[in-house]
Short mmCIF file of C-alpha atoms in Angstrom, two decimals:
data_model
loop_
_atom_site.label_atom_id
_atom_site.label_comp_id
_atom_site.label_asym_id
_atom_site.label_seq_id
_atom_site.Cartn_x
_atom_site.Cartn_y
_atom_site.Cartn_z
CA MET F 1 -20.76 -55.33 -19.03
CA LYS F 2 -21.93 -53.37 -21.55
CA THR F 3 -21.13 -54.04 -24.88
CA SER F 4 -20.63 -51.37 -27.77
CA GLN F 5 -23.98 -52.07 -29.69
CA GLU F 6 -26.59 -52.02 -26.35
CA GLN F 7 -27.80 -48.42 -26.51
CA HIS F 8 -28.21 -46.36 -24.34
CA VAL F 9 -32.08 -45.48 -23.46
CA CYS F 10 -34.33 -43.19 -21.79
CA GLY F 11 -37.83 -42.35 -21.08
CA SER F 12 -39.71 -40.57 -19.83
CA THR F 13 -43.39 -39.51 -18.64
CA VAL F 14 -45.50 -36.00 -19.29
CA VAL F 15 -49.07 -36.07 -17.40
CA GLN F 16 -51.67 -32.76 -19.13
CA THR F 17 -55.20 -32.73 -16.77
CA ILE F 18 -57.95 -31.47 -19.34
CA ASN F 19 -61.15 -30.09 -17.98
CA ALA F 20 -62.85 -32.01 -20.79
CA PRO F 21 -64.64 -35.27 -20.44
CA LEU F 22 -62.61 -37.91 -21.18
CA PRO F 23 -65.03 -39.46 -24.24
CA LEU F 24 -64.58 -35.92 -26.28
CA VAL F 25 -60.97 -35.64 -24.83
CA TRP F 26 -60.25 -40.25 -26.29
CA SER F 27 -62.26 -38.87 -28.90
CA ILE F 28 -60.03 -36.82 -30.35
CA LEU F 29 -56.74 -38.42 -29.03
CA ARG F 30 -57.74 -42.00 -31.03
CA ARG F 31 -57.51 -41.20 -34.26
CA PHE F 32 -54.55 -42.31 -36.08
CA ASP F 33 -55.48 -41.13 -39.00
CA ASN F 34 -56.07 -37.14 -37.86
CA PRO F 35 -53.47 -36.35 -35.66
CA LYS F 36 -53.18 -33.13 -36.58
CA THR F 37 -56.20 -31.29 -34.47
CA PHE F 38 -53.91 -31.80 -31.30
CA LYS F 39 -50.77 -31.87 -33.06
CA HIS F 40 -49.33 -28.72 -33.94
CA PHE F 41 -46.03 -29.62 -35.68
CA VAL F 42 -47.56 -31.78 -37.63
CA LYS F 43 -48.12 -30.42 -41.16
CA THR F 44 -50.08 -33.39 -43.04
CA CYS F 45 -50.88 -37.73 -42.46
CA LYS F 46 -51.33 -39.88 -44.81
CA LEU F 47 -52.50 -44.03 -44.44
CA ARG F 48 -49.26 -45.68 -45.31
CA SER F 49 -51.38 -48.74 -44.98
CA GLY F 50 -53.76 -50.12 -42.78
CA ASP F 51 -57.38 -47.59 -41.89
CA GLY F 52 -57.02 -46.32 -38.52
CA GLY F 53 -56.82 -49.00 -36.43
CA GLU F 54 -54.15 -51.23 -34.98
CA GLY F 55 -51.20 -52.66 -36.65
CA SER F 56 -52.02 -49.30 -39.33
CA VAL F 57 -49.40 -47.48 -40.58
CA ARG F 58 -48.96 -43.23 -40.49
CA GLU F 59 -46.41 -41.01 -42.91
CA VAL F 60 -46.68 -37.47 -40.79
CA THR F 61 -45.10 -33.98 -42.37
CA VAL F 62 -43.72 -31.91 -39.68
CA VAL F 63 -44.02 -27.79 -40.07
CA SER F 64 -41.06 -25.75 -40.98
CA ASP F 65 -37.79 -25.48 -39.00
CA LEU F 66 -38.49 -28.03 -36.93
CA PRO F 67 -34.88 -30.74 -36.46
CA ALA F 68 -36.98 -33.25 -38.59
CA SER F 69 -39.44 -33.07 -42.17
CA PHE F 70 -41.44 -36.81 -41.58
CA SER F 71 -41.68 -39.92 -39.83
CA LEU F 72 -42.77 -42.93 -40.04
CA GLU F 73 -45.31 -44.84 -37.19
CA ARG F 74 -47.24 -47.79 -36.57
CA LEU F 75 -50.37 -47.53 -34.20
CA ASP F 76 -49.31 -50.96 -31.59
CA GLU F 77 -52.80 -50.62 -29.99
CA LEU F 78 -55.92 -49.17 -29.26
CA ASP F 79 -57.93 -49.92 -26.98
CA ASP F 80 -61.40 -48.46 -26.66
CA GLU F 81 -61.95 -49.89 -23.33
CA SER F 82 -58.87 -49.24 -21.38
CA HIS F 83 -58.29 -46.01 -22.95
CA VAL F 84 -55.37 -47.02 -24.57
CA MET F 85 -52.88 -46.12 -27.11
CA VAL F 86 -49.59 -46.81 -28.51
CA ILE F 87 -47.36 -46.09 -30.85
CA SER F 88 -44.12 -46.49 -32.42
CA ILE F 89 -41.64 -44.79 -34.20
CA ILE F 90 -40.16 -46.96 -37.61
CA GLY F 91 -39.03 -44.41 -39.76
CA GLY F 92 -38.29 -41.51 -41.03
CA ASP F 93 -35.94 -38.73 -40.51
CA HIS F 94 -34.96 -37.55 -37.37
CA ARG F 95 -33.33 -38.91 -34.50
CA LEU F 96 -35.67 -40.65 -33.11
CA VAL F 97 -34.77 -43.92 -33.12
CA ASN F 98 -36.63 -46.86 -31.77
CA TYR F 99 -39.60 -44.11 -29.88
CA GLN F 100 -42.94 -46.34 -28.64
CA SER F 101 -45.04 -44.36 -26.41
CA LYS F 102 -47.72 -45.76 -24.79
CA THR F 103 -50.68 -42.73 -23.81
CA THR F 104 -53.60 -43.74 -21.35
CA VAL F 105 -56.28 -41.98 -20.53
CA PHE F 106 -58.10 -41.44 -17.11
CA VAL F 107 -61.27 -39.84 -15.28
CA ALA F 108 -60.04 -37.93 -12.75
CA ALA F 109 -60.73 -37.71 -9.61
CA GLU F 110 -62.67 -34.57 -9.93
CA GLU F 111 -65.64 -35.31 -11.57
CA GLU F 112 -65.93 -34.19 -15.49
CA LYS F 113 -62.33 -33.91 -15.69
CA THR F 114 -59.88 -35.70 -17.39
CA VAL F 115 -55.58 -37.52 -16.79
CA VAL F 116 -53.98 -38.07 -20.34
CA VAL F 117 -50.40 -39.52 -19.77
CA GLU F 118 -48.03 -40.67 -21.78
CA SER F 119 -45.04 -42.61 -21.78
CA TYR F 120 -42.34 -42.66 -23.63
CA VAL F 121 -38.65 -44.69 -24.58
CA VAL F 122 -36.40 -43.59 -27.25
CA ASP F 123 -32.42 -44.24 -27.71
CA VAL F 124 -30.60 -42.20 -26.83
CA PRO F 125 -29.20 -40.47 -30.66
CA GLU F 126 -25.54 -40.14 -31.04
CA GLY F 127 -23.69 -36.98 -29.38
CA ASN F 128 -26.22 -36.17 -26.38
CA THR F 129 -27.11 -37.13 -23.27
CA GLU F 130 -30.51 -38.80 -21.76
CA GLU F 131 -30.96 -35.71 -20.18
CA GLU F 132 -31.11 -33.52 -23.47
CA THR F 133 -32.88 -36.12 -25.00
CA THR F 134 -36.15 -36.69 -22.59
CA LEU F 135 -36.09 -32.56 -22.43
CA PHE F 136 -35.97 -32.53 -25.72
CA ALA F 137 -39.59 -35.32 -26.36
CA ASP F 138 -41.00 -34.00 -23.57
CA THR F 139 -40.77 -29.96 -25.09
CA ILE F 140 -43.19 -31.65 -27.85
CA VAL F 141 -45.10 -33.82 -26.28
CA GLY F 142 -45.66 -31.18 -23.36
CA CYS F 143 -46.95 -28.81 -26.17
CA ASN F 144 -49.57 -31.36 -27.73
CA LEU F 145 -50.86 -33.00 -25.31
CA ARG F 146 -51.20 -28.90 -24.21
CA SER F 147 -52.76 -28.62 -26.96
CA LEU F 148 -54.98 -31.69 -26.75
CA ALA F 149 -56.31 -29.67 -24.02
CA LYS F 150 -57.03 -27.08 -25.32
CA LEU F 151 -58.83 -28.24 -28.19
CA SER F 152 -61.01 -30.45 -26.16
CA GLU F 153 -62.21 -27.12 -23.63
CA LYS F 154 -62.93 -25.06 -26.31
CA MET F 155 -65.30 -28.03 -28.14
CA MET F 156 -67.09 -28.73 -24.37
CA GLU F 157 -67.59 -25.07 -24.38
CA LEU F 158 -69.36 -25.78 -28.14
CA THR F 159 -71.31 -28.44 -27.04
CA MET D 1 -54.63 -10.64 -49.88
CA ALA D 2 -54.84 -12.48 -53.71
CA GLU D 3 -50.31 -12.91 -54.47
CA ILE D 4 -49.89 -12.43 -57.88
CA CYS D 5 -47.07 -14.78 -59.10
CA TYR D 6 -45.09 -14.11 -62.42
CA GLU D 7 -41.31 -14.79 -63.58
CA VAL D 8 -38.83 -12.57 -63.46
CA VAL D 9 -36.31 -11.84 -66.80
CA THR D 10 -33.58 -10.02 -66.15
CA ASP D 11 -30.46 -9.16 -67.34
CA ALA D 12 -28.51 -12.16 -67.46
CA CYS D 13 -25.83 -12.21 -63.94
CA PRO D 14 -22.32 -11.12 -64.61
CA SER D 15 -19.78 -14.34 -64.36
CA SER D 16 -18.11 -12.96 -62.57
CA VAL D 17 -21.06 -13.11 -59.46
CA TYR D 18 -20.71 -16.95 -59.69
CA GLU D 19 -17.27 -17.06 -59.10
CA SER D 20 -16.72 -19.51 -56.26
CA THR D 21 -20.83 -21.58 -57.28
CA PRO D 22 -19.58 -25.00 -58.45
CA ALA D 23 -19.85 -25.71 -62.13
CA HIS D 24 -22.64 -27.09 -62.10
CA SER D 25 -24.60 -24.38 -60.09
CA ARG D 26 -24.18 -22.82 -63.03
CA ARG D 27 -27.22 -23.24 -64.77
CA ARG D 28 -29.99 -20.28 -63.16
CA PRO D 29 -33.06 -21.95 -61.70
CA ARG D 30 -36.33 -20.21 -63.21
CA PHE D 31 -37.88 -19.46 -60.68
CA GLN D 32 -41.21 -17.76 -59.45
CA THR D 33 -41.39 -13.94 -57.44
CA VAL D 34 -44.64 -13.50 -55.13
CA MET D 35 -45.28 -9.93 -54.92
CA HIS D 36 -47.77 -8.38 -53.51
CA GLU D 37 -51.07 -6.00 -55.00
CA ASP D 38 -50.01 -3.32 -52.28
CA TRP D 39 -46.44 -3.89 -53.81
CA GLU D 40 -46.89 -2.86 -56.80
CA LYS D 41 -48.88 -0.11 -55.43
CA ASN D 42 -46.59 1.15 -53.38
CA CYS D 43 -44.30 1.29 -56.55
CA LYS D 44 -46.62 2.83 -59.19
CA ARG D 45 -46.31 6.94 -58.41
CA SER D 46 -48.12 9.66 -59.62
CA LYS D 47 -46.87 11.19 -62.79
CA GLN D 48 -47.00 14.74 -59.82
CA GLU D 49 -45.01 12.39 -57.65
CA ALA D 50 -42.55 11.71 -59.73
CA LEU D 51 -41.73 15.07 -61.53
CA ALA D 52 -41.38 16.09 -57.61
CA THR D 53 -38.87 14.27 -57.08
CA ARG D 54 -36.86 14.95 -59.73
CA TYR D 55 -36.06 18.06 -57.94
CA SER D 56 -35.09 16.16 -54.25
CA SER D 57 -31.15 17.21 -55.23
CA ILE D 58 -32.52 21.08 -55.00
CA PRO D 59 -31.51 23.24 -51.93
CA ARG D 60 -32.77 22.63 -48.61
CA SER D 61 -34.52 26.43 -48.51
CA SER D 62 -36.70 25.34 -52.24
CA ARG D 63 -37.54 21.96 -50.95
CA GLU D 64 -39.45 23.24 -48.42
CA ASP D 65 -41.91 25.00 -50.85
CA PHE D 66 -42.94 21.38 -52.48
CA SER D 67 -43.40 20.70 -48.91
CA ASP D 68 -46.10 22.77 -48.93
CA GLN D 69 -47.69 21.36 -52.40
CA ASN D 70 -47.85 18.26 -50.10
CA VAL D 71 -45.90 16.30 -52.69
CA ASP D 72 -44.15 13.78 -50.86
CA VAL D 73 -40.44 15.25 -51.86
CA SER D 74 -38.51 12.49 -50.13
CA SER D 75 -39.95 9.39 -51.01
CA PRO D 76 -37.71 6.46 -51.19
CA ARG D 77 -36.43 4.06 -53.83
CA TYR D 78 -36.76 0.53 -53.12
CA GLY D 79 -36.59 -2.96 -54.24
CA VAL D 80 -38.02 -6.54 -53.57
CA SER D 81 -37.57 -9.79 -54.21
CA SER D 82 -39.48 -12.78 -52.11
CA VAL D 83 -39.34 -16.78 -53.82
CA CYS D 84 -40.65 -19.34 -52.00
CA GLY D 85 -37.36 -21.39 -53.48
CA ARG D 86 -36.90 -25.33 -52.87
CA ARG D 87 -39.14 -25.29 -49.86
CA ARG D 88 -43.04 -26.31 -50.99
CA GLU D 89 -44.39 -23.26 -48.55
CA MET D 90 -43.74 -19.67 -48.50
CA GLU D 91 -43.81 -18.25 -44.72
CA ASP D 92 -42.27 -14.97 -45.45
CA ALA D 93 -43.24 -11.80 -45.28
CA VAL D 94 -42.80 -8.46 -46.34
CA ALA D 95 -44.07 -4.73 -45.42
CA ILE D 96 -43.31 -2.05 -46.93
CA HIS D 97 -44.49 1.42 -46.29
CA PRO D 98 -43.27 4.75 -47.16
CA SER D 99 -44.06 8.24 -45.36
CA PHE D 100 -46.05 5.66 -42.88
CA SER D 101 -45.37 8.10 -39.63
CA SER D 102 -44.77 12.64 -40.83
CA PRO D 103 -45.55 13.51 -37.02
CA LYS D 104 -46.63 17.27 -36.33
CA ASN D 105 -44.17 19.72 -37.29
CA SER D 106 -41.82 17.36 -39.24
CA GLU D 107 -40.54 18.35 -41.80
CA PHE D 108 -39.94 15.29 -43.11
CA PRO D 109 -41.49 11.72 -42.93
CA GLN D 110 -40.31 8.62 -42.29
CA HIS D 111 -39.45 4.97 -43.72
CA TYR D 112 -41.02 1.99 -43.24
CA PHE D 113 -39.40 -1.04 -44.10
CA GLY D 114 -40.73 -4.99 -42.64
CA VAL D 115 -39.56 -8.31 -43.43
CA TYR D 116 -40.48 -11.61 -41.12
CA ASP D 117 -39.51 -14.94 -41.59
CA GLY D 118 -42.48 -17.78 -40.67
CA HIS D 119 -41.39 -20.60 -39.05
CA GLY D 120 -44.06 -23.32 -38.31
CA CYS D 121 -46.86 -21.54 -40.26
CA SER D 122 -47.52 -18.46 -42.13
CA HIS D 123 -49.71 -16.55 -40.30
CA VAL D 124 -48.02 -15.66 -37.35
CA ALA D 125 -45.59 -13.69 -40.07
CA ALA D 126 -48.58 -12.77 -42.39
CA ARG D 127 -50.04 -10.77 -38.98
CA CYS D 128 -47.20 -8.64 -38.42
CA ARG D 129 -46.67 -7.77 -41.61
CA GLU D 130 -50.29 -6.87 -42.12
CA ARG D 131 -49.85 -4.84 -38.04
CA LEU D 132 -46.20 -4.69 -36.74
CA HIS D 133 -46.05 -0.62 -38.44
CA LYS D 134 -49.31 0.14 -37.55
CA LEU D 135 -48.09 -0.98 -33.36
CA VAL D 136 -45.19 1.41 -34.42
CA GLN D 137 -47.07 4.04 -35.36
CA GLU D 138 -49.27 4.48 -32.38
CA GLU D 139 -46.20 4.16 -29.72
CA LEU D 140 -44.11 7.10 -31.93
CA SER D 141 -44.57 9.58 -29.31
CA SER D 142 -42.68 12.68 -30.51
CA ASP D 143 -41.08 13.62 -34.68
CA MET D 144 -37.62 13.76 -33.43
CA GLU D 145 -37.32 10.33 -31.00
CA ASP D 146 -34.15 10.09 -29.55
CA GLU D 147 -32.05 6.72 -29.06
CA GLU D 148 -34.31 5.40 -25.58
CA GLU D 149 -37.36 6.59 -27.34
CA TRP D 150 -36.58 4.23 -30.25
CA LYS D 151 -35.90 2.11 -28.28
CA THR D 152 -38.52 2.29 -25.67
CA THR D 153 -41.09 2.22 -29.36
CA MET D 154 -39.70 -0.87 -30.63
CA GLU D 155 -39.51 -2.78 -27.03
CA ARG D 156 -43.35 -1.83 -27.26
CA SER D 157 -43.90 -2.84 -30.15
CA PHE D 158 -43.01 -5.84 -30.46
CA THR D 159 -44.26 -7.25 -27.52
CA ARG D 160 -47.70 -5.95 -28.31
CA MET D 161 -47.67 -7.95 -31.69
CA ASP D 162 -46.12 -10.44 -29.94
CA LYS D 163 -49.60 -10.44 -27.26
CA GLU D 164 -51.32 -10.35 -30.37
CA VAL D 165 -50.40 -12.78 -31.59
CA VAL D 166 -50.94 -15.16 -28.74
CA SER D 167 -54.48 -13.55 -28.20
CA TRP D 168 -55.28 -13.76 -31.81
CA GLY D 169 -55.31 -17.08 -32.07
CA ASP D 170 -58.39 -17.39 -29.33
CA SER D 171 -60.36 -15.46 -31.78
CA VAL D 172 -60.37 -15.15 -36.18
CA VAL D 173 -58.14 -17.15 -37.94
CA THR D 174 -57.83 -16.37 -41.77
CA ALA D 175 -58.82 -17.58 -44.94
CA ASN D 176 -55.15 -17.90 -46.18
CA CYS D 177 -53.68 -19.58 -42.79
CA LYS D 178 -53.16 -23.55 -43.65
CA CYS D 179 -53.58 -24.27 -40.18
CA ASP D 180 -56.87 -26.00 -39.52
CA LEU D 181 -59.85 -22.97 -39.29
CA GLN D 182 -60.58 -24.84 -35.41
CA THR D 183 -57.70 -25.07 -34.50
CA PRO D 184 -55.43 -22.16 -34.94
CA ALA D 185 -52.08 -22.76 -33.45
CA CYS D 186 -50.41 -19.73 -32.67
CA ASP D 187 -48.89 -21.16 -29.53
CA SER D 188 -45.69 -23.55 -32.10
CA VAL D 189 -45.87 -20.62 -34.40
CA GLY D 190 -43.32 -17.87 -35.08
CA SER D 191 -42.16 -15.36 -36.77
CA THR D 192 -39.30 -13.32 -37.07
CA ALA D 193 -38.96 -9.70 -37.59
CA VAL D 194 -36.14 -6.98 -38.77
CA VAL D 195 -37.16 -3.70 -39.10
CA SER D 196 -35.94 -0.48 -39.95
CA VAL D 197 -37.35 2.81 -40.15
CA ILE D 198 -36.04 5.74 -42.14
CA THR D 199 -35.73 9.15 -41.42
CA PRO D 200 -33.35 11.95 -43.14
CA ASP D 201 -31.09 11.66 -40.03
CA LYS D 202 -31.07 8.24 -39.12
CA ILE D 203 -31.88 4.59 -40.15
CA VAL D 204 -33.34 2.91 -37.16
CA VAL D 205 -33.69 -1.48 -36.83
CA ALA D 206 -35.25 -3.05 -34.67
CA ASN D 207 -34.51 -7.91 -34.65
CA CYS D 208 -35.87 -10.40 -33.29
CA GLY D 209 -34.79 -13.66 -34.81
CA ASP D 210 -32.55 -14.40 -37.36
CA SER D 211 -32.89 -11.95 -40.27
CA ARG D 212 -30.29 -9.84 -40.43
CA ALA D 213 -30.49 -5.70 -41.86
CA VAL D 214 -27.74 -4.60 -43.65
CA LEU D 215 -25.99 -1.50 -44.40
CA CYS D 216 -23.84 -0.81 -47.20
CA ARG D 217 -21.50 1.98 -47.02
CA ASN D 218 -18.99 2.77 -49.30
CA GLY D 219 -19.10 -0.79 -50.39
CA LYS D 220 -18.67 -1.94 -47.39
CA PRO D 221 -20.47 -3.92 -45.23
CA VAL D 222 -21.90 -2.68 -41.55
CA PRO D 223 -24.15 -4.88 -39.50
CA LEU D 224 -26.57 -3.07 -38.17
CA SER D 225 -28.15 -6.57 -36.53
CA THR D 226 -26.76 -9.15 -34.75
CA ASP D 227 -28.32 -12.44 -35.60
CA HIS D 228 -30.04 -14.23 -32.38
CA LYS D 229 -29.22 -18.26 -32.48
CA PRO D 230 -29.40 -19.61 -28.99
CA ASP D 231 -25.50 -20.68 -28.70
CA ARG D 232 -24.22 -17.02 -29.43
CA PRO D 233 -22.68 -16.10 -25.51
CA ASP D 234 -25.53 -13.94 -24.06
CA GLU D 235 -28.33 -15.17 -25.07
CA LEU D 236 -27.09 -18.74 -24.06
CA ASP D 237 -26.67 -17.43 -20.52
CA ARG D 238 -30.68 -14.98 -21.02
CA ILE D 239 -32.14 -18.58 -22.03
CA GLU D 240 -30.38 -20.53 -19.14
CA GLY D 241 -30.19 -17.85 -16.89
CA ALA D 242 -34.20 -18.16 -17.44
CA GLY D 243 -33.88 -21.79 -16.51
CA GLY D 244 -34.28 -22.86 -20.23
CA ARG D 245 -31.60 -25.01 -22.08
CA VAL D 246 -30.28 -24.99 -25.89
CA ILE D 247 -29.48 -28.38 -27.16
CA TYR D 248 -27.35 -28.35 -29.84
CA TRP D 249 -29.71 -31.63 -31.95
CA ASP D 250 -28.19 -30.63 -35.62
CA CYS D 251 -27.63 -27.19 -34.60
CA PRO D 252 -28.09 -25.69 -31.63
CA ARG D 253 -31.84 -25.24 -30.70
CA VAL D 254 -33.68 -23.70 -27.48
CA LEU D 255 -34.57 -27.15 -25.82
CA GLY D 256 -33.94 -29.20 -28.76
CA VAL D 257 -36.75 -27.68 -31.09
CA LEU D 258 -35.89 -24.17 -32.48
CA ALA D 259 -32.18 -23.07 -34.08
CA MET D 260 -33.37 -19.23 -33.20
CA SER D 261 -33.38 -17.00 -29.89
CA ARG D 262 -35.84 -15.02 -30.37
CA ALA D 263 -39.24 -14.33 -32.46
CA ILE D 264 -42.58 -12.83 -32.45
CA GLY D 265 -45.26 -15.87 -31.30
CA ASP D 266 -43.81 -19.21 -30.44
CA ASN D 267 -45.95 -18.78 -26.98
CA TYR D 268 -45.02 -22.45 -26.09
CA LEU D 269 -40.99 -21.76 -26.00
CA LYS D 270 -41.32 -18.35 -23.59
CA PRO D 271 -39.98 -17.01 -21.58
CA TYR D 272 -36.48 -18.78 -23.46
CA VAL D 273 -37.49 -17.49 -26.59
CA SER D 274 -37.82 -13.99 -26.82
CA CYS D 275 -39.67 -11.35 -28.35
CA GLU D 276 -37.93 -8.19 -26.98
CA PRO D 277 -36.34 -6.52 -30.41
CA GLU D 278 -32.02 -5.82 -29.62
CA VAL D 279 -32.12 -1.92 -31.33
CA THR D 280 -29.49 -0.03 -33.50
CA ILE D 281 -30.27 3.53 -34.34
CA THR D 282 -27.24 4.44 -37.22
CA ASP D 283 -26.91 8.20 -38.20
CA ARG D 284 -26.57 8.58 -41.81
CA ARG D 285 -24.11 9.17 -43.74
CA ASP D 286 -23.13 8.99 -48.04
CA ASP D 287 -24.32 5.22 -47.43
CA ASP D 288 -25.07 3.25 -50.49
CA CYS D 289 -27.78 1.23 -49.31
CA LEU D 290 -29.87 -0.96 -46.71
CA ILE D 291 -30.68 -4.58 -47.30
CA LEU D 292 -32.98 -6.31 -45.12
CA ALA D 293 -33.54 -10.07 -46.06
CA SER D 294 -34.27 -13.40 -44.54
CA ASP D 295 -31.99 -15.58 -43.50
CA GLY D 296 -32.72 -17.84 -46.75
CA LEU D 297 -29.87 -15.32 -48.55
CA TRP D 298 -27.76 -14.57 -45.23
CA ASP D 299 -27.02 -18.68 -44.65
CA VAL D 300 -25.56 -18.64 -48.43
CA VAL D 301 -24.62 -14.92 -48.64
CA SER D 302 -22.31 -12.89 -46.88
CA ASN D 303 -22.43 -9.46 -46.12
CA GLU D 304 -19.60 -8.00 -48.40
CA THR D 305 -21.16 -10.29 -51.50
CA ALA D 306 -24.35 -9.32 -51.19
CA CYS D 307 -22.72 -5.41 -50.51
CA SER D 308 -20.90 -5.52 -53.66
CA VAL D 309 -23.28 -7.20 -55.97
CA ALA D 310 -26.30 -4.74 -54.92
CA ARG D 311 -24.10 -1.52 -54.83
CA MET D 312 -23.05 -2.90 -58.16
CA CYS D 313 -26.89 -2.47 -59.69
CA LEU D 314 -26.65 0.83 -58.55
CA ARG D 315 -24.20 1.61 -60.29
CA GLY D 316 -21.20 1.74 -58.42
CA GLY D 317 -22.74 3.43 -55.06
CA GLY D 318 -21.93 7.34 -56.17
CA ARG D 319 -23.75 10.20 -55.75
CA ARG D 320 -27.27 9.42 -56.93
CA GLN D 321 -26.95 11.29 -60.54
CA ASP D 322 -28.71 14.61 -60.39
CA ASN D 323 -31.59 14.72 -61.36
CA GLU D 324 -31.06 11.42 -61.47
CA ASP D 325 -34.81 10.07 -63.07
CA PRO D 326 -36.33 8.54 -59.61
CA ALA D 327 -37.64 4.93 -62.10
CA ILE D 328 -33.91 4.37 -62.47
CA SER D 329 -32.96 4.33 -58.88
CA ASP D 330 -35.62 2.47 -58.35
CA LYS D 331 -35.92 -0.46 -60.80
CA ALA D 332 -32.22 -0.89 -59.70
CA CYS D 333 -33.09 -1.59 -55.90
CA THR D 334 -35.69 -4.31 -57.77
CA GLU D 335 -32.49 -5.71 -60.00
CA ALA D 336 -30.34 -5.67 -56.96
CA SER D 337 -32.62 -7.81 -54.84
CA VAL D 338 -33.89 -10.08 -58.03
CA LEU D 339 -29.59 -10.58 -58.01
CA LEU D 340 -30.12 -11.00 -54.81
CA THR D 341 -32.53 -13.77 -54.46
CA LYS D 342 -31.22 -15.86 -58.05
CA LEU D 343 -27.56 -15.78 -56.72
CA ALA D 344 -29.20 -17.14 -52.82
CA LEU D 345 -31.13 -20.07 -54.59
CA ALA D 346 -28.06 -21.05 -57.06
CA ARG D 347 -26.22 -21.12 -53.92
CA ASN D 348 -29.05 -23.88 -53.17
CA SER D 349 -30.70 -22.15 -50.32
CA SER D 350 -33.48 -24.58 -49.47
CA ASP D 351 -35.45 -21.89 -47.56
CA ASN D 352 -38.17 -19.04 -48.66
CA VAL D 353 -35.53 -15.74 -49.72
CA SER D 354 -37.01 -12.32 -49.12
CA VAL D 355 -34.72 -9.62 -49.86
CA VAL D 356 -34.99 -6.17 -49.64
CA VAL D 357 -32.86 -3.05 -51.30
CA ILE D 358 -33.24 0.39 -50.11
CA ASP D 359 -31.46 3.14 -51.50
CA LEU D 360 -29.84 5.55 -49.44
CA ARG D 361 -28.06 7.76 -51.75
CA ARG D 362 -29.43 11.26 -50.95
#
């Protein structure tokens, strides 16, 4: 039986294929200290602790007119061999409580293409449904991954 | 374009304006007005022009003599105030272009006013300020457009502006844009646009987003635009009909993200967030003034209050006195816009505030 303390959790997965090699994509994605290059909802980012490696905590301020102004995020895992990054949101003034995302990068079946998979779990805020919560988070994650694709493809043109 | 920041010193505000304000908010916040150089150029008229407009009340048949001398006998009177307010970045932009279009065979020019409230960053609003009036000018096909032609002109202009900010992001980024140079962020940056073209006979308003145009007529507000909020019933129907959702997150937002249902830019939310403007065309009568402003004003000041303040500044809204010095009504319009801005800040508006007041008295 579900008790009143039991929080309703939901999750989703967003996939983005990028026409750029994996090392290039990963080199952009893995910069925990500099998410602004492709996360366009980020206005500023500074490390509160750590050097950008595992365990580091960053404080992100968010651009105007979004339903948030800042977010406190911790890098739980950064694996440069299996290309896995795990980030938890540990604070801030937004409604994404207990949000944790795992991003994995693969070489696509087609050579020279990369697949980025971001899966997340998050509490469903009071007053919203699971569907609404995943739609909101998918919109943000989807926009970020499309920006990552655009940037990677543009950088590849320059090389 | 360089911005000049300076502190505006104005007369003390009448206490009646603050009647509904809590006591602790009575202290007037000190603030800086951001004014662009081209506004100052627009405000400084030549002596000849000022002299000519002194006679703007003379009979129509005699006015033609001034037209022959290429003197602009119907220059608009207006005031602008645009402040950052409590938010750290300035993302509003204002464009004013008197006589921006002088169609062939037309006896009188048309004047352009626009307020653009950016979100996500400032560059889409800045781009609108630089370009939208030129697109409207290009789309104008005749000197006396009828209602349908005005709607087509505005819809095409806004669509072209929207496409420009998307494709522009793929090429050049201006130095004053805060986004990183290598990653223009046009996909997730947008702006409102409330635009008015004023002709001798008509007031045309095209609106996209939640800035607003309000006509002050006999001291009463007449809305010339309707805010594009996602929970407006027809906007909600349109969004859901397109496969989108309006989610109440902290307020109604498209996909839980954006609190307005129409905007220039915001490509990642297309087609739910449309750039199509709603156009109104209003015949001119004995009107007091037109107020264009961003939601930093309208969120905390009602249409009625804004009209009362503006009318008071324009000397009770009566007919302009014969031979009234045009500098007087310019000053009155500026005072009205500054007073409205200060009122918004006093009422704890947390946004940028931009206000344009246009004297419509003949």
